[in-house]
């Protein structure tokens, strides 16, 4: 669930692990606009590191959820270097990755290899605290889907879908 930051979260750049408030970032990746949307999410469960993907309905921008800026940047840059993909990073290193070189959406590996990598990515996300009740990567894909009410994140920021307005984040 996308939220606005609390006072406690503001003290750590928006992140409050104890309250399960994580930073969510969307990077526009198709038109070289440089647009970056930043918001916060609750209920994802991540305790450290960052999870990134270039599969994000409908726009398929690059989206990252993380517990700290360094791992968010590492995960995002790794997806960019892969020309699209899924990444789990923690402690300044990439733990698992799956390149998706076909438009940033599809693997060129066999079905079996892709499935094995995807399972490994989800297990790595689980080890970092992502709730076993959710799919770490599908959740990212839907966080930025701008047609589902109420709050969604895109390259322009946190959007109130019902009002079609950007919600200003203040610290």
Tab-separated table of N, CA and C in Angstrom, residues 29 37 40 53-54 56 63 66 75 78 88 114-116 121 130 140-141 153 162 167:
chain	number	residue	atom	x	y	z
A	29	UNK	N	11.692	5.099	-18.304
A	29	UNK	CA	12.781	4.478	-19.062
A	29	UNK	C	12.567	4.426	-20.575
A	37	UNK	N	9.940	9.378	-10.006
A	37	UNK	CA	8.903	9.519	-8.991
A	37	UNK	C	9.329	8.808	-7.724
A	40	UNK	N	6.492	6.160	-0.925
A	40	UNK	CA	6.782	5.261	0.180
A	40	UNK	C	5.725	4.179	0.207
A	53	UNK	N	12.737	-3.975	-10.761
A	53	UNK	CA	12.248	-4.656	-11.959
A	53	UNK	C	11.927	-3.647	-13.053
A	54	UNK	N	12.039	-4.101	-14.280
A	54	UNK	CA	11.606	-3.297	-15.429
A	54	UNK	C	10.239	-3.762	-15.926
A	56	UNK	N	6.634	-3.460	-15.111
A	56	UNK	CA	5.757	-2.658	-14.253
A	56	UNK	C	4.583	-2.162	-15.083
A	63	UNK	N	11.122	0.214	-11.644
A	63	UNK	CA	10.641	0.483	-10.286
A	63	UNK	C	11.490	-0.277	-9.278
A	66	UNK	N	13.162	-0.135	-1.708
A	66	UNK	CA	14.344	-0.419	-0.940
A	66	UNK	C	14.347	0.148	0.461
A	75	UNK	N	20.512	-1.533	-7.329
A	75	UNK	CA	19.520	-2.376	-8.002
A	75	UNK	C	19.036	-1.723	-9.297
A	78	UNK	N	21.758	-1.818	-11.939
A	78	UNK	CA	21.950	-3.182	-12.432
A	78	UNK	C	20.876	-3.540	-13.454
A	88	UNK	N	17.735	-8.374	-7.070
A	88	UNK	CA	17.704	-8.286	-5.614
A	88	UNK	C	19.118	-7.891	-5.193
A	114	UNK	N	14.674	-19.829	-16.830
A	114	UNK	CA	13.981	-18.626	-16.363
A	114	UNK	C	13.228	-18.916	-15.076
A	115	UNK	N	12.521	-20.028	-15.030
A	115	UNK	CA	11.780	-20.410	-13.835
A	115	UNK	C	12.715	-20.597	-12.642
A	116	UNK	N	13.838	-21.237	-12.862
A	116	UNK	CA	14.812	-21.458	-11.788
A	116	UNK	C	15.330	-20.123	-11.252
A	121	UNK	N	15.251	-15.653	-7.238
A	121	UNK	CA	15.028	-14.234	-6.935
A	121	UNK	C	13.993	-14.067	-5.824
A	130	UNK	N	10.867	-9.748	2.530
A	130	UNK	CA	9.631	-9.547	1.777
A	130	UNK	C	8.627	-10.611	2.214
A	140	UNK	N	5.592	-5.085	-7.209
A	140	UNK	CA	6.224	-3.920	-7.838
A	140	UNK	C	5.506	-3.539	-9.131
A	141	UNK	N	5.141	-4.538	-9.907
A	141	UNK	CA	4.489	-4.271	-11.183
A	141	UNK	C	3.169	-3.537	-11.005
A	153	UNK	N	2.313	5.064	-8.016
A	153	UNK	CA	3.565	5.776	-8.223
A	153	UNK	C	3.973	5.646	-9.675
A	162	UNK	N	-7.787	8.742	-8.373
A	162	UNK	CA	-9.177	9.193	-8.460
A	162	UNK	C	-9.279	10.672	-8.829
A	167	UNK	N	0.454	13.901	-5.726
A	167	UNK	CA	0.429	14.144	-4.278
A	167	UNK	C	1.828	14.574	-3.876
